mmCIF file of C-alpha atoms in Angstrom:
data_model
loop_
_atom_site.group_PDB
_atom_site.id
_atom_site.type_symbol
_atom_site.label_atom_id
_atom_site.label_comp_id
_atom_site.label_asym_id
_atom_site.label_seq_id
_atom_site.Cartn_x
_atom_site.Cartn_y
_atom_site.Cartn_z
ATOM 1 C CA UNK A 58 4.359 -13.003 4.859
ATOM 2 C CA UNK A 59 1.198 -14.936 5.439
ATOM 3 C CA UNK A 60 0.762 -18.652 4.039
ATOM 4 C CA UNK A 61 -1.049 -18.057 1.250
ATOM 5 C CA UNK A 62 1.444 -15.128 -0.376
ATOM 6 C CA UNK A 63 4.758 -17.833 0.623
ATOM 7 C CA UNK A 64 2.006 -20.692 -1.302
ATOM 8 C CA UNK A 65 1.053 -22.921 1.411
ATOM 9 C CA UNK A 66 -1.093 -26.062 -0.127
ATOM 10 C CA UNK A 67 -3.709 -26.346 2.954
ATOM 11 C CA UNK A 68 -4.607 -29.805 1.677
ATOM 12 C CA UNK A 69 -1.330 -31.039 2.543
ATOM 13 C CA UNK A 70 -1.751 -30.279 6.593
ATOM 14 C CA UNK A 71 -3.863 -31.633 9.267
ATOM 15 C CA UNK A 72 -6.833 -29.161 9.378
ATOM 16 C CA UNK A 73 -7.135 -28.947 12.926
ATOM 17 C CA UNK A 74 -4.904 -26.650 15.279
ATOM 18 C CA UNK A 75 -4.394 -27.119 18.656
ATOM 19 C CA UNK A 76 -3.268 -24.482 21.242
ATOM 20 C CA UNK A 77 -1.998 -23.981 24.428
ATOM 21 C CA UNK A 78 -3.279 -21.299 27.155
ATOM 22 C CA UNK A 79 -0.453 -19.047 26.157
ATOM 23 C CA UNK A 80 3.062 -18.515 24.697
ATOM 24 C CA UNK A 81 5.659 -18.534 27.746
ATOM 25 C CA UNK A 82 8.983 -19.102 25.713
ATOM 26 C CA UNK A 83 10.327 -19.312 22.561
ATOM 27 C CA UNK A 84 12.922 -21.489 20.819
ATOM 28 C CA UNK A 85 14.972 -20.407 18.036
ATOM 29 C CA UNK A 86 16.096 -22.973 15.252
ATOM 30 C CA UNK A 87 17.765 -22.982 12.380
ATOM 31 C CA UNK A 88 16.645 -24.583 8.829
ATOM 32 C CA UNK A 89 19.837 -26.239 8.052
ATOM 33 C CA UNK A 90 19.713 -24.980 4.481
ATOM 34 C CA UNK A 91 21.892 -23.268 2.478
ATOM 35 C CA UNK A 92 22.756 -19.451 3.258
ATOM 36 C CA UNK A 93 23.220 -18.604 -0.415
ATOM 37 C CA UNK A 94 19.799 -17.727 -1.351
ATOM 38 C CA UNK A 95 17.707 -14.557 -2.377
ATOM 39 C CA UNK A 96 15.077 -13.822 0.011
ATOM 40 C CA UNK A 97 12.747 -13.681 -3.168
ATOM 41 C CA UNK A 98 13.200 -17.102 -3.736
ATOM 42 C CA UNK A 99 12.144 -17.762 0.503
ATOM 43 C CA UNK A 100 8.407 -18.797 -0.703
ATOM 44 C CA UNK A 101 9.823 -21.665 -3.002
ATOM 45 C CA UNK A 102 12.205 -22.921 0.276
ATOM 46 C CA UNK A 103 9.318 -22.884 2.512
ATOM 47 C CA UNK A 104 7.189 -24.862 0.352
ATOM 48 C CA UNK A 105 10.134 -27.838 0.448
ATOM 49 C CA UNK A 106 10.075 -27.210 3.799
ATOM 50 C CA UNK A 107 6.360 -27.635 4.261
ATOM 51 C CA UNK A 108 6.533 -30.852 2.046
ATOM 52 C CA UNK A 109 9.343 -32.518 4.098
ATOM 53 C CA UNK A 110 7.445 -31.927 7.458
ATOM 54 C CA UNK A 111 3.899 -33.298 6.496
ATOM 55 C CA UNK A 112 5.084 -35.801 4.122
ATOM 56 C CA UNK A 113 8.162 -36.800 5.353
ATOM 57 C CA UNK A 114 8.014 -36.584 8.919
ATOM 58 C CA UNK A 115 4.723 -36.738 9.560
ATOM 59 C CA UNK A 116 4.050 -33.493 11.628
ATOM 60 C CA UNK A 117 0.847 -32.470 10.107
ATOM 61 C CA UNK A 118 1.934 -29.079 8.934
ATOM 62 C CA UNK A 119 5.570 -27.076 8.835
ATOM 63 C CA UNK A 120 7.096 -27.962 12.576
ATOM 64 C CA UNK A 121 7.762 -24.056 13.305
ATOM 65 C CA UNK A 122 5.529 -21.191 13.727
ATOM 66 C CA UNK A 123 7.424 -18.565 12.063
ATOM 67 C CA UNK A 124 10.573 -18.534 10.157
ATOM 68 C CA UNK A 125 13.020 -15.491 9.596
ATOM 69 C CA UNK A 126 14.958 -15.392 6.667
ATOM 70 C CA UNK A 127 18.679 -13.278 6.149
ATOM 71 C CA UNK A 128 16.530 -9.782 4.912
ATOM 72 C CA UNK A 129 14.512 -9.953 8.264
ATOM 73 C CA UNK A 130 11.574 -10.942 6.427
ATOM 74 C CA UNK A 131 8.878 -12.830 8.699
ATOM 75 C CA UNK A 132 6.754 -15.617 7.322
ATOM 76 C CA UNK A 133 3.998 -17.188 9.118
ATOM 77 C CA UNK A 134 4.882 -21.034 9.833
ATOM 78 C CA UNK A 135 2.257 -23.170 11.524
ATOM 79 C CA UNK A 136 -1.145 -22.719 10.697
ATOM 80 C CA UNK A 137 -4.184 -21.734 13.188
ATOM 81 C CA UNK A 138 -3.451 -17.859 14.062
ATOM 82 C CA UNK A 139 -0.441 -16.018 14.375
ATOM 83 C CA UNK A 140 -1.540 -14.441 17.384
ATOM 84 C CA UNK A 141 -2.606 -17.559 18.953
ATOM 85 C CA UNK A 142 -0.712 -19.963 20.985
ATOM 86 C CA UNK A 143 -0.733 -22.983 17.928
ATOM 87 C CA UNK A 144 1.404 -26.158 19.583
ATOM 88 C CA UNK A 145 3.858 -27.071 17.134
ATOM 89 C CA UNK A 146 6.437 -29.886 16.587
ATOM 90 C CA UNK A 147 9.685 -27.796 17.043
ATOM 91 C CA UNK A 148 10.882 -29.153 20.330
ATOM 92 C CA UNK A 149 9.679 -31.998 21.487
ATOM 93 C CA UNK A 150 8.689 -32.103 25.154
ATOM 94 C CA UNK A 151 8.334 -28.781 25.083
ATOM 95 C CA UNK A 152 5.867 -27.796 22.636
ATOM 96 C CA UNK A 153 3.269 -26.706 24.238
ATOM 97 C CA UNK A 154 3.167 -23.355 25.741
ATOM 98 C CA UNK A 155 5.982 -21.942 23.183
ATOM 99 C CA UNK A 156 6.447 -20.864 19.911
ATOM 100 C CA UNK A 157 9.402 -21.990 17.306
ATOM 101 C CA UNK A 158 11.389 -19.002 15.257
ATOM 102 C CA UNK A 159 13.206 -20.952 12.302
ATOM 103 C CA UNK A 160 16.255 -19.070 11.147
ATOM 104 C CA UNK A 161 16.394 -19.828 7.204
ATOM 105 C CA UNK A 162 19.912 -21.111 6.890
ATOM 106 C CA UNK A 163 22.871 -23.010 8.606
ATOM 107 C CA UNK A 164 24.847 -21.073 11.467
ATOM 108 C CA UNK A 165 27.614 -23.209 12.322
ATOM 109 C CA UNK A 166 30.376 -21.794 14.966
ATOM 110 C CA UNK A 167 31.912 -19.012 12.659
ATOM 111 C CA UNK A 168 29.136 -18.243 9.953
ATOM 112 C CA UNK A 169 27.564 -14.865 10.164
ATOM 113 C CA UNK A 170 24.618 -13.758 11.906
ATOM 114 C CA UNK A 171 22.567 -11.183 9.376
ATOM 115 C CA UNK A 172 22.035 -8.222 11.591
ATOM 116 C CA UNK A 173 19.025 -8.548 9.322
ATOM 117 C CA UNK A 174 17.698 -11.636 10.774
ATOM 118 C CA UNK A 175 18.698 -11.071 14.055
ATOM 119 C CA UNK A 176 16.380 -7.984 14.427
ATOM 120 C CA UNK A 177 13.538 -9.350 12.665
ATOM 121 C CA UNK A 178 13.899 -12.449 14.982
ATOM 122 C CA UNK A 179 13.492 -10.077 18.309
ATOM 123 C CA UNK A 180 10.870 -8.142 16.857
ATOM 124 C CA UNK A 181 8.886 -11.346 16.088
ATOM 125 C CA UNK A 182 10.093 -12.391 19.519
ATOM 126 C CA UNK A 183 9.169 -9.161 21.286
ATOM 127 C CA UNK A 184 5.701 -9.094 20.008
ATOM 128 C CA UNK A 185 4.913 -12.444 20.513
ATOM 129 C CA UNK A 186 6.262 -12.720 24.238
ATOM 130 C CA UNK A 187 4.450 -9.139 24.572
ATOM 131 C CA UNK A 188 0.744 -10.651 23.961
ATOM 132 C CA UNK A 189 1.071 -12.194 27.412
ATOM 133 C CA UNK A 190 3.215 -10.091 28.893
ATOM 134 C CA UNK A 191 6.729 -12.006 29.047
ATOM 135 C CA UNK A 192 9.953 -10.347 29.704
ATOM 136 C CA UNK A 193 12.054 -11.698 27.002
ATOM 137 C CA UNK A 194 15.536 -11.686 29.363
ATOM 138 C CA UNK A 195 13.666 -13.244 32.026
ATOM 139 C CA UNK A 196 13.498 -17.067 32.908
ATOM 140 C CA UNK A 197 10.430 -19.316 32.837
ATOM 141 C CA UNK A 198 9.898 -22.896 34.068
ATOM 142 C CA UNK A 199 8.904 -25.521 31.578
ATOM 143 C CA UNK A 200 7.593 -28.911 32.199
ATOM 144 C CA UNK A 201 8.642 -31.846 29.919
ATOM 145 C CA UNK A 202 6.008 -33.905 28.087
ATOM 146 C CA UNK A 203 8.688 -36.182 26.486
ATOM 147 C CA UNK A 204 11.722 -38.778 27.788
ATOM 148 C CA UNK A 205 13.237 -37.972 24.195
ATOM 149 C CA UNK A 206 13.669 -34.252 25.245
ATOM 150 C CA UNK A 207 16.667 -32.978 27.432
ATOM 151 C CA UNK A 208 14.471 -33.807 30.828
ATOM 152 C CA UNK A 209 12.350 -37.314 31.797
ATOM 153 C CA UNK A 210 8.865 -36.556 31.194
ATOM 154 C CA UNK A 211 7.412 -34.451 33.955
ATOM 155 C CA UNK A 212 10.504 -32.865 35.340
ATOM 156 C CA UNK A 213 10.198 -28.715 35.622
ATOM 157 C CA UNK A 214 12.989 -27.169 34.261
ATOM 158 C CA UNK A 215 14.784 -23.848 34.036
ATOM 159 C CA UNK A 216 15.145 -22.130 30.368
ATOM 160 C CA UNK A 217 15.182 -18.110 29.101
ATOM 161 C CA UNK A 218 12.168 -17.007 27.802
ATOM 162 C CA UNK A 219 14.225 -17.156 24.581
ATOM 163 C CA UNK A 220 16.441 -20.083 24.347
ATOM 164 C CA UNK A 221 17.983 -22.250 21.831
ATOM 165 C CA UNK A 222 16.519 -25.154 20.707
ATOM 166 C CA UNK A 223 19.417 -27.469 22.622
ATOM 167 C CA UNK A 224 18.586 -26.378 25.177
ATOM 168 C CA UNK A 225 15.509 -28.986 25.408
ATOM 169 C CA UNK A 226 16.794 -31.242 23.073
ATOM 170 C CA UNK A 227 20.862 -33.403 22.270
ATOM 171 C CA UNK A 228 20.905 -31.173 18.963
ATOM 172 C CA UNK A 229 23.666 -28.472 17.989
ATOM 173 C CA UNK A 230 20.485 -26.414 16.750
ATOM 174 C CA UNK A 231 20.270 -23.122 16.049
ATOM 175 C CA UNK A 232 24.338 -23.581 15.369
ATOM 176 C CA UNK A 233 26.836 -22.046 17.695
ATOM 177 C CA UNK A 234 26.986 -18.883 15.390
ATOM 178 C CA UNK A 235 23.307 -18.143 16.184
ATOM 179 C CA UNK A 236 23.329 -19.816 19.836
ATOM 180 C CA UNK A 237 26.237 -17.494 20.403
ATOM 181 C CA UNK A 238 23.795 -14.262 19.402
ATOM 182 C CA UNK A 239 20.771 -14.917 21.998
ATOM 183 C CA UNK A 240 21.510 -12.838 24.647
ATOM 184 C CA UNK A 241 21.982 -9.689 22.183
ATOM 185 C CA UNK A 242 18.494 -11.142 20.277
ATOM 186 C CA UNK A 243 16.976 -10.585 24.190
ATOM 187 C CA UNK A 244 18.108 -7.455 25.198
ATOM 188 C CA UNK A 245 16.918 -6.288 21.579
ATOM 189 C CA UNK A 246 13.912 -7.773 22.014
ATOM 190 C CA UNK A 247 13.006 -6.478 25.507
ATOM 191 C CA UNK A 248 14.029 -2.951 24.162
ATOM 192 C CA UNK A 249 11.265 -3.465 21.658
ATOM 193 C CA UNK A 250 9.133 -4.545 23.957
ATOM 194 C CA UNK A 251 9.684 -0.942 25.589
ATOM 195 C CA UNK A 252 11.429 -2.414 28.683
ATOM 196 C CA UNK A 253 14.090 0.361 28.454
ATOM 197 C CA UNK A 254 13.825 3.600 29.692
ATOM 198 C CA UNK A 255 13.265 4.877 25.888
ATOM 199 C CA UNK A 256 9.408 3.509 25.101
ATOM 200 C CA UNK A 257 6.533 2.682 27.027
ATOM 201 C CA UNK A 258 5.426 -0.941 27.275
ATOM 202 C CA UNK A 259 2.896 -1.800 25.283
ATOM 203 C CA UNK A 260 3.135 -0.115 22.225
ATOM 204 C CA UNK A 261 2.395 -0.765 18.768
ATOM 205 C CA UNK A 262 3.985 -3.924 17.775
ATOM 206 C CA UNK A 263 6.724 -3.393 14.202
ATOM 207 C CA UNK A 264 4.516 -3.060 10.978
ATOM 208 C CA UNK A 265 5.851 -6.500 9.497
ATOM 209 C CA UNK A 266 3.668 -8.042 12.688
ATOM 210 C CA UNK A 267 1.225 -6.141 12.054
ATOM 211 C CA UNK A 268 1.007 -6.658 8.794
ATOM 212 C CA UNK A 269 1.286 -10.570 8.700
ATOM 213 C CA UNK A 270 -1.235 -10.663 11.577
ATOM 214 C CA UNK A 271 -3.613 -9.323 9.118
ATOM 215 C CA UNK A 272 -2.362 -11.200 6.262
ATOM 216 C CA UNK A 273 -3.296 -14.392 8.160
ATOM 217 C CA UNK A 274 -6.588 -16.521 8.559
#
C-alpha cells in the first residue's frame, strides 16, 4: 500500500530524500503497538505513527521504509521511492546503506509470529536485497556513523544481510519472539529470491511489490 492509499499528509515531512548508493542490509523492527488490531484499520495506525516521528521525534518523515502488518500486507514507509535506497532513521549509525521493515505490533519472547507477516516480511526482504543483488543469508560489513549505536563511530562491523535491529543498537527490538524467527525469514527470503534449486534468480518480484512499486511516487 502506497502513502497516499494508507493517507500520508506530505506537508507534515521534510520534502527532500536522501539516498545511499544501494541497499546492503536490512533491519527488522517492531512497532511496539498493540497486536489486537484489524489490518483494515493499519492506515489509521500508520498515520499515528507518521505523526509521532515528524512531530514528536523530529525525524522528518515515518523512521522506517516499509512496515508489515499481521495479514502480510506491505505499506510503503519513508518517502522518496520504494525502489530506491531512501536513508532513514531506523537504526542509528547504520542508516545509510539499509532499509528498515517495521513489524506492526509487539513480539515479546512468547507472542506469536503471524506466518502472515513473516512471509510478507521476506518477500519485501527478498525483493529489496534482490535489486542489488544481496544474498539474504549472507553477511555484510557495515560501518558505524554513530557512538550511540552498538559500535564507536567508524568501526566496520559484522551483521546478516537481515538482522535485528539490536543488533546495532542496546534495544530488545524486534522482541525475542520475532528476533527468534530471522533465520527462517532468510532462508524464506533467499528461496524467493530463487537461490534454491526450485527458481531461477531473478525473477519477477511477488505482485504486492509490484504493485506498491507502482502505487508509489
Amino acid at each position: 500500500m502506497s502513502r497516499s492509499q494508507w493517507g500520508a499528509d506530505e506537508t507534515k515531512r521534510d520534502p527532500h530524500a536522501h539516498y545511499a548508493q544501494g541497499v546492503a542490509a536490512i533491519f527488522i523492527h517492531h512497532t511496539d503497538t498493540p497486536n489486537d488490531y484489524r489490518c483494515a484499520d493499519v492506515p489509521r495506525t500508520l498515520r499515528n505513527l507518521y505523526t509521532g516521528q515528524t512531530r514528536d521525534r523530529n525525524w522528518g518523515d515515518l523512521g522506517y521504509n516499509f512496515l508489515v502488518d499481521k495479514c502480510g500486507n506491505i505499506y510503503e514507509g519513508r518517502a522518496g521511492g520504494t525502489d530506491r535506497p531512501v536513508i532513514g532513521s531506523h537504526a542509528i549509525g547504520f542508516n545509510e546503506g539499509t532499509a528498515g521493515i517495521a513489524a506492526i505490533g509487539t513480539f515479546g519472547q512468547g507472542t506469536p509470529v503471524p506466518a502472515a507477516m513473516e512471509r510478507g516480511i521476506a518477500a519485501l526482504a527478498a525483493w529489496k536485497l534482490g535489486l542489488r543483488g544481496v544474498d539474504p543469508t549472507s553477511k555484510v560489513r557495515l560501518t558505524s556513523t554513530n557512538d550511540k549505536s552498538r559500535y564507536t563511530k567508524g568501526t566496520s562491523a559484522p551483521f546478516n544481510a537481515i538482522s535485528g535491529h539490536r543488533d546495532g543498537f542496546a534495544t530488545d527490538c524486534p522482541g525475542e519472539a520475532l528476533f527468534a524467527r530471522l533465520p527462517a525469514i532468510r532462508h524464506l527470503a533467499a528461496d524467493l529470491q530463487g537461490r534454491s534449486a526450485r527458481t531461477p534468480f531473478g525473477a519477477d518480484p511477488p505482485v504486492t511489490l509490484r504493485t506498491l512499486h507502482q502505487g508509489s511516487s
